PDB file of C-alpha atoms and ligand atoms in Angstrom:
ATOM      1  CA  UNK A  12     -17.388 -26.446   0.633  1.00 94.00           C
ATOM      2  CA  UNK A  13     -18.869 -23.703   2.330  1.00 96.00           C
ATOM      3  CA  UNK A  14     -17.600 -20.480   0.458  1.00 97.00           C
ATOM      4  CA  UNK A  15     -17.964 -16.569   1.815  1.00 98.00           C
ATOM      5  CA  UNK A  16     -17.765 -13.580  -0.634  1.00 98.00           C
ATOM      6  CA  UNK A  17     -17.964  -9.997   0.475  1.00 98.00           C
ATOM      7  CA  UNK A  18     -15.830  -6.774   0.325  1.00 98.00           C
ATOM      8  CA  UNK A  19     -13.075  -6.460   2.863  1.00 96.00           C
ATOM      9  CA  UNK A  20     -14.310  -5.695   6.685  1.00 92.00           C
ATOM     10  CA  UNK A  21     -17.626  -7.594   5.907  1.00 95.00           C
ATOM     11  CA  UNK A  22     -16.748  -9.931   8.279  1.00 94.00           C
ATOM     12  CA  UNK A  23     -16.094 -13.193   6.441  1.00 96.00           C
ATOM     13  CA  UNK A  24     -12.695 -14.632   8.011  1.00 95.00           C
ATOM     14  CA  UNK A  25     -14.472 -13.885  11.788  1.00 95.00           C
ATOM     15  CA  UNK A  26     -17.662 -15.230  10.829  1.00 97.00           C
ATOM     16  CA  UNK A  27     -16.298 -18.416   8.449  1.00 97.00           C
ATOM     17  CA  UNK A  28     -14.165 -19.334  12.047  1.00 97.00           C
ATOM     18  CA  UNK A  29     -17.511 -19.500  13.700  1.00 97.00           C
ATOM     19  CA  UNK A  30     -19.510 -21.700  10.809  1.00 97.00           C
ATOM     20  CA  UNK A  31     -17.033 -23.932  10.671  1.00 97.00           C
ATOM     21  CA  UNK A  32     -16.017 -24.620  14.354  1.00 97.00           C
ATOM     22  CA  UNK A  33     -19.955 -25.477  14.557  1.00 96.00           C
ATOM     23  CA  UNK A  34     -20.267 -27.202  11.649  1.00 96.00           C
ATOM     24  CA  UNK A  35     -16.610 -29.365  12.685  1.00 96.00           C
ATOM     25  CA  UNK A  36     -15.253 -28.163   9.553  1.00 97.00           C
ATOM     26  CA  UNK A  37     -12.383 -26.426   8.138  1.00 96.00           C
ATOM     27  CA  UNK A  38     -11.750 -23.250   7.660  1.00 97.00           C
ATOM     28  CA  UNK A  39      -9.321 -21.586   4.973  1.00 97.00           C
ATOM     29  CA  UNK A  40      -8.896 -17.695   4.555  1.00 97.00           C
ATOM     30  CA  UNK A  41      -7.556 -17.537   1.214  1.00 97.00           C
ATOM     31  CA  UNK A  42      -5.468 -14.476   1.651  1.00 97.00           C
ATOM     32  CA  UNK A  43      -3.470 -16.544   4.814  1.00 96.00           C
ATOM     33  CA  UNK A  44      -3.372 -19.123   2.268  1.00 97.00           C
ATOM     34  CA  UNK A  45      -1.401 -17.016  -0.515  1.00 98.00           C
ATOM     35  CA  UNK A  46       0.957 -15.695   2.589  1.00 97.00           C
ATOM     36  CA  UNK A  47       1.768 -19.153   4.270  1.00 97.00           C
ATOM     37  CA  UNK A  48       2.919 -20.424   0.482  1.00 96.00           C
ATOM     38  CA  UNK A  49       4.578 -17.195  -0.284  1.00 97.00           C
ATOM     39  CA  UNK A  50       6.027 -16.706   2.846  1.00 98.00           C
ATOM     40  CA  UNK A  51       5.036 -13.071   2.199  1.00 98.00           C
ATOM     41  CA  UNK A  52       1.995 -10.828   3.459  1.00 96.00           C
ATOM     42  CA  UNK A  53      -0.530  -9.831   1.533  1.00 96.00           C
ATOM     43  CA  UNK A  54       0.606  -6.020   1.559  1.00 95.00           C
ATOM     44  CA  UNK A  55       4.052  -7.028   0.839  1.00 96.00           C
ATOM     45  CA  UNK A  56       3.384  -8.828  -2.187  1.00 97.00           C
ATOM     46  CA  UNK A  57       1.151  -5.697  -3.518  1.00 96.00           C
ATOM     47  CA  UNK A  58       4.748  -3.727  -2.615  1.00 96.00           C
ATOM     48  CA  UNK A  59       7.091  -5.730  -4.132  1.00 97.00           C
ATOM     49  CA  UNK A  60       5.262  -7.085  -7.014  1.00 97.00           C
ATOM     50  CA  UNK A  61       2.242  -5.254  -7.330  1.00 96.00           C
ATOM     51  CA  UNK A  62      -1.646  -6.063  -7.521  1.00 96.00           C
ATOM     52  CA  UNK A  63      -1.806  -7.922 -10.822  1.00 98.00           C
ATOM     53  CA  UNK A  64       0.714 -10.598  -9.434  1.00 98.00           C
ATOM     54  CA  UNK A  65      -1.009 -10.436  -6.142  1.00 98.00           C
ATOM     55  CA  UNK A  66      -4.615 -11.574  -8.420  1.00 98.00           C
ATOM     56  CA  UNK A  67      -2.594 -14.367  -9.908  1.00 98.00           C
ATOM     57  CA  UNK A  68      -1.664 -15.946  -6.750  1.00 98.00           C
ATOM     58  CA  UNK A  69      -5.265 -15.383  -6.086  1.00 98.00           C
ATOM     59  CA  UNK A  70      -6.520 -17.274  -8.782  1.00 98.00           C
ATOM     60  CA  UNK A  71      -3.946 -19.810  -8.856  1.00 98.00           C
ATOM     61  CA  UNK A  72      -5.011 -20.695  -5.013  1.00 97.00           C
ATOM     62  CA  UNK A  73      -9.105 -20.390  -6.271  1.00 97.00           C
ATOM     63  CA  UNK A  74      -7.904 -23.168  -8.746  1.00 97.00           C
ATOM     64  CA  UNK A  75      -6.113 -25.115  -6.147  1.00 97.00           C
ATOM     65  CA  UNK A  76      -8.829 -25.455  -3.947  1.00 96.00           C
ATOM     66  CA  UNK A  77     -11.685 -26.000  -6.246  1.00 95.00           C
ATOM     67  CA  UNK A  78      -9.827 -28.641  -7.618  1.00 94.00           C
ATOM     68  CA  UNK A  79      -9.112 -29.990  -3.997  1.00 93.00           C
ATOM     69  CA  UNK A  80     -12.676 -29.593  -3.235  1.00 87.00           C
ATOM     70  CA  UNK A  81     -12.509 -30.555   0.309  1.00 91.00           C
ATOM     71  CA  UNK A  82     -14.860 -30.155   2.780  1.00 93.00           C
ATOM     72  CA  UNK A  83     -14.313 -26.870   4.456  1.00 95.00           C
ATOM     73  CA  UNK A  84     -15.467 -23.271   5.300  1.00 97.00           C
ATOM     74  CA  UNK A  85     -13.269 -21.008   2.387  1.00 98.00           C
ATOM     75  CA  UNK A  86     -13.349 -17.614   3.733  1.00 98.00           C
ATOM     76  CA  UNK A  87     -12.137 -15.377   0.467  1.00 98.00           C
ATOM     77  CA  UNK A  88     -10.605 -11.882  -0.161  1.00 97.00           C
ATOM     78  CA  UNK A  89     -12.799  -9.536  -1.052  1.00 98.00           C
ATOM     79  CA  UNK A  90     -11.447  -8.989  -4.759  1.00 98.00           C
ATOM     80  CA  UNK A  91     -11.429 -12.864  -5.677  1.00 98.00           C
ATOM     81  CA  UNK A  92     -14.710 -12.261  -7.323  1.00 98.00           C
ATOM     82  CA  UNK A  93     -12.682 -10.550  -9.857  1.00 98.00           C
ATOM     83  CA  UNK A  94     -11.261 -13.811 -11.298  1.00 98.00           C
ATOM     84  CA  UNK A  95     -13.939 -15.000 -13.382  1.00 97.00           C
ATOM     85  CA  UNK A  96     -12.357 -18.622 -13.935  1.00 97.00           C
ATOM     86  CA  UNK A  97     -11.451 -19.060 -10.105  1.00 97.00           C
ATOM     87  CA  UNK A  98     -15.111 -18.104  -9.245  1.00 97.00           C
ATOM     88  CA  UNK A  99     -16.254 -20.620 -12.243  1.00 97.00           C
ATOM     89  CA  UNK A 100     -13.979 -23.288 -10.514  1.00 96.00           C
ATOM     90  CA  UNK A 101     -15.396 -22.950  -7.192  1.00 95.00           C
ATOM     91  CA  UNK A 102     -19.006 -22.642  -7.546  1.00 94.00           C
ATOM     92  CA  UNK A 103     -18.709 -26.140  -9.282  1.00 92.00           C
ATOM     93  CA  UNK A 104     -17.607 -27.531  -6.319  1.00 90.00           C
ATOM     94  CA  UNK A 105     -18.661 -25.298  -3.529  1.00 90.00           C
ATOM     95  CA  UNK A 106     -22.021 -26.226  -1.495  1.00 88.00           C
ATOM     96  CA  UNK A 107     -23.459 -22.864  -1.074  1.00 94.00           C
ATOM     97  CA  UNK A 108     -21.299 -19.496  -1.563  1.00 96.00           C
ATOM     98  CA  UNK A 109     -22.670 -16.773   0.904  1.00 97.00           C
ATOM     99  CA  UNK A 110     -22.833 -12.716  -0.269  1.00 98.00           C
ATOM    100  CA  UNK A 111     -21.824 -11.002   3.293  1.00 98.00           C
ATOM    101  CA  UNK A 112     -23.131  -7.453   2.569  1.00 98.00           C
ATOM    102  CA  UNK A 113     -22.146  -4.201   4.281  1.00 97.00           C
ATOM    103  CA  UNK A 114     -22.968  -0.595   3.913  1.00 97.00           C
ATOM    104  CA  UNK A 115     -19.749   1.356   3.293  1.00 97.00           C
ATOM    105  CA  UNK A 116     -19.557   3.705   6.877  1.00 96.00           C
ATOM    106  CA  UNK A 117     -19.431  -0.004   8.542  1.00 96.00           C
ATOM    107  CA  UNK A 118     -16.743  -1.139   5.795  1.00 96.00           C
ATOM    108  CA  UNK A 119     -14.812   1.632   7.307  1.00 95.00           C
ATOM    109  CA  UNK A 120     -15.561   1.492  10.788  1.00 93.00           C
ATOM    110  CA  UNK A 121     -14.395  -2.347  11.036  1.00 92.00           C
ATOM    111  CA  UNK A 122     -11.828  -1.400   8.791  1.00 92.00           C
ATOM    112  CA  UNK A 123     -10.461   1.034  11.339  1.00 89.00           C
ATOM    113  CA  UNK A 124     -10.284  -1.585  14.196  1.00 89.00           C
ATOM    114  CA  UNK A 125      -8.455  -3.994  11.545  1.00 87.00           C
ATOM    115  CA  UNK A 126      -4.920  -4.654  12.172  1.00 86.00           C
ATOM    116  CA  UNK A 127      -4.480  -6.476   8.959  1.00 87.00           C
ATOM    117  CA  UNK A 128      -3.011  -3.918   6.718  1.00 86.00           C
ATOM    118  CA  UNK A 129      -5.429  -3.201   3.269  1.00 90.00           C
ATOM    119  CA  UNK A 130      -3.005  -1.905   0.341  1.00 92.00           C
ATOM    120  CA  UNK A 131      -6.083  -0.669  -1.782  1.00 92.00           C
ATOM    121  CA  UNK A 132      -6.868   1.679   0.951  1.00 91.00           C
ATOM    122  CA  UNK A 133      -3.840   2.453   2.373  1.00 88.00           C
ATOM    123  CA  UNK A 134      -2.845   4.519  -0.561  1.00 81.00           C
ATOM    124  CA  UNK A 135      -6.329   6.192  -1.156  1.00 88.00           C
ATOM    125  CA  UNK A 136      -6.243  10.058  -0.102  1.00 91.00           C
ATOM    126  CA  UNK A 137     -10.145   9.259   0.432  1.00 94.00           C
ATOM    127  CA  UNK A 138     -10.934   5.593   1.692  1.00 93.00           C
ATOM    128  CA  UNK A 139     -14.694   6.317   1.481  1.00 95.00           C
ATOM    129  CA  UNK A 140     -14.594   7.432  -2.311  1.00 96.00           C
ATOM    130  CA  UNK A 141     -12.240   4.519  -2.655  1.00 96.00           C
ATOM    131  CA  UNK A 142     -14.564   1.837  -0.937  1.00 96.00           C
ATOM    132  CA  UNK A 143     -17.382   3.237  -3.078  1.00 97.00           C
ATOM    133  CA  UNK A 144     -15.616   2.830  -6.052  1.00 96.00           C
ATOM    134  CA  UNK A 145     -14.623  -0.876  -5.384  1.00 97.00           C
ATOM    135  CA  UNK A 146     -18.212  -1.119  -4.133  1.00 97.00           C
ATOM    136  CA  UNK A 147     -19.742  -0.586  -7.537  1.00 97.00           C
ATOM    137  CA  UNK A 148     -17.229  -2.866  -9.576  1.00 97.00           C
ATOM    138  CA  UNK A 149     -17.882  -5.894  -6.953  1.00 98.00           C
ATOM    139  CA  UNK A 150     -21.263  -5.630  -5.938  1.00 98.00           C
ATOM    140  CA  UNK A 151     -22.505  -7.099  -8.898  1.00 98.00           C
ATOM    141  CA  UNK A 152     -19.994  -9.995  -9.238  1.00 98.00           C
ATOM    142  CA  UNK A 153     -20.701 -10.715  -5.152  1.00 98.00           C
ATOM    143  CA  UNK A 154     -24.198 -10.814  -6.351  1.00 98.00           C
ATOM    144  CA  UNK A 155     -23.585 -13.389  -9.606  1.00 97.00           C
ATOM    145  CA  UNK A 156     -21.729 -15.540  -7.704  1.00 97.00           C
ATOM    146  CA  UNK A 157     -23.814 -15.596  -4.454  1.00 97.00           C
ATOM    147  CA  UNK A 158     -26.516 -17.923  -3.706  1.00 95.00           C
ATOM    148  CA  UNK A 159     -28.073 -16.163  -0.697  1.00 94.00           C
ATOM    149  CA  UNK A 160     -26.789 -12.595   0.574  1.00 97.00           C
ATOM    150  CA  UNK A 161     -26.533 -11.939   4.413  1.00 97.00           C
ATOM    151  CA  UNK A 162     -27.191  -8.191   5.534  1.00 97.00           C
ATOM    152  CA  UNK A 163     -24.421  -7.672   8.738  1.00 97.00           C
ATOM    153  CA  UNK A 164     -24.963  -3.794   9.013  1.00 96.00           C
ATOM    154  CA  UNK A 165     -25.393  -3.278  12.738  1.00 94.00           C
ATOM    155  CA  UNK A 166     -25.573  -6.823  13.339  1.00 96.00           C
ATOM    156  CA  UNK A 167     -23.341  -8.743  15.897  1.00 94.00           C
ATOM    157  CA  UNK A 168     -20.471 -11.292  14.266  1.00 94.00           C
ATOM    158  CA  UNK A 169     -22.481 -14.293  16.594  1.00 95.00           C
ATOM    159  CA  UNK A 170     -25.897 -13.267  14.915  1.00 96.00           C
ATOM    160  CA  UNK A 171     -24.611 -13.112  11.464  1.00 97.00           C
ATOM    161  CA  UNK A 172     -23.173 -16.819  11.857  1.00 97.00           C
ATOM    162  CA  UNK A 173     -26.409 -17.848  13.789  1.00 96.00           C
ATOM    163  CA  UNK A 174     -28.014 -16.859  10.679  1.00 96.00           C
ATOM    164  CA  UNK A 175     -26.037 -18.457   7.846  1.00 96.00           C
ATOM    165  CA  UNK A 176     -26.072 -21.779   9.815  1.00 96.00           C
ATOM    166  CA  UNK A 177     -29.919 -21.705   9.947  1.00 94.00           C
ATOM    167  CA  UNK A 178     -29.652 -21.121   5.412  1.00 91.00           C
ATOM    168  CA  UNK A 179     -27.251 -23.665   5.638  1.00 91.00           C
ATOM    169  CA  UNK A 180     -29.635 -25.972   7.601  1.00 88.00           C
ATOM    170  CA  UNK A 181     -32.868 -25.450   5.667  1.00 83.00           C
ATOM    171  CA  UNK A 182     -30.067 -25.859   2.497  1.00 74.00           C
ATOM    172  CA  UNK A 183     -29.671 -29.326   3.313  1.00 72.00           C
ATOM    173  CA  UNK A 184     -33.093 -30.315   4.248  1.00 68.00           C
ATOM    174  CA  UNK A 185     -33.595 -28.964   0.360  1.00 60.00           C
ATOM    175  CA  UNK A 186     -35.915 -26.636   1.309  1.00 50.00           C
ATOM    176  CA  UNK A 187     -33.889 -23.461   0.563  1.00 49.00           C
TER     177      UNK A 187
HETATM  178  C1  S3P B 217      -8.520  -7.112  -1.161  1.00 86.08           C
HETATM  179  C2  S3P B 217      -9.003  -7.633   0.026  1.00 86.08           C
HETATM  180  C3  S3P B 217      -8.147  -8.246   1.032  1.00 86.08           C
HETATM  181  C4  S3P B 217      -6.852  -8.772   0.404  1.00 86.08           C
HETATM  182  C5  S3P B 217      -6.188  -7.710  -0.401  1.00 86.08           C
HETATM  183  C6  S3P B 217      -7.067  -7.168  -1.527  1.00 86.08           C
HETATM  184  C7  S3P B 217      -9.454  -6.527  -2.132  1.00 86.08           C
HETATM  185  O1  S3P B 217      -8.835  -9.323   1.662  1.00 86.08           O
HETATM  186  O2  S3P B 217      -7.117  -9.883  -0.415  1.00 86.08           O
HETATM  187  O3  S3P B 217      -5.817  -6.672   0.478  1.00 86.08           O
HETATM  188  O4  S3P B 217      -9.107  -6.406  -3.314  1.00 86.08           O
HETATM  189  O5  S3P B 217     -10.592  -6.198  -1.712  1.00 86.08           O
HETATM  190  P1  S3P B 217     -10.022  -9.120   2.766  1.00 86.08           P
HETATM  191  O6  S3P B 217     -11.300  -8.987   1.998  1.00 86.08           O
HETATM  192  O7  S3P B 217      -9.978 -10.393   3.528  1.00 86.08           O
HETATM  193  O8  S3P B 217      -9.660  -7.933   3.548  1.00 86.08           O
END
């Protein structure tokens, strides 16, 4: 299991469609997971139930599929990090788990051209401040749980998956 960790906009569901159609695999974004079982998006379960049910779901699904442990390209949301015993779960079974790193302005600016809705932003007078914020509680969880961090600032989404299949190659010759 191939696993990609970042905030949201870094890129990971685009860029874990392109690993794994190259690598033949899989791919899983968790947060279409938690909608196809719920039947519900992921902004309507933050509306009708709120965020602390939405991170149960979360984990529940982190559990699921670390205990699956198939072979596959698991693209997560960007505040699974938070679940501590999810993340433990995982990076048993998970090959390699890949940090995709962006700079807040290009957060935002891919954020902009998003049509999937974000709750934690929606509802922020100041979605800069806001990604910041989120920024400085995450950062060092993506950064625990990572075992090699890809910069994508200014990069293009073809370049950025060139790049983790060439880790990923050198990862299974054991040379790192
Ligand atoms: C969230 C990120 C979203 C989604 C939800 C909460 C977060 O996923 O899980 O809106 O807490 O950062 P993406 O990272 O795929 O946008």
């Amino acid at each position: 299991m191939i696993v990609l960790i970042g905030m949201m906009g870094s890129g990971k569901s685009s860029v874990g469609r392109v690993i794994a159609r190259a690598l033949n695999l899989l791919t899983i974004d968790l947060d279409r997971e938690i909608e196809r079982r719920t039947g519900l998006s992921v902004a309507e379960i933050f509306a009708i139930h709120g965020e602390p049910y939405f991170r149960q779901l979360e984990e529940e699904a982190l559990l699921r599929l670390a205990q699956a442990g198939k072979p596959l390209v698991l693209s997560l949301g960007g505040g699974a990090v938070l679940s501590e015993r999810g993340m433990e779960a995982l990076k048993h079974k998970a090959r390699v788990v890949i940090y995709l790193q962006a700079s807040v302005p290009e957060l935002l600016a891919r954020l902009k051209r998003s049509r999937i809705k974000r709750p934690l932003l929606e509802n922020a007078a100041d979605p800069h401040a806001r990604l910041v914020e989120l920024l400085h509680v995450r950062r060092p969880l993506y950064e625990r749980y990572a075992d090699f961090t890809v910069d994508t600032d200014g990069k293009l989404l073809a370049d950025v998956a060139q790049e983790i299949l060439g880790v990923l190659e050198s990862y299974s010759k054991g040379c790192r």
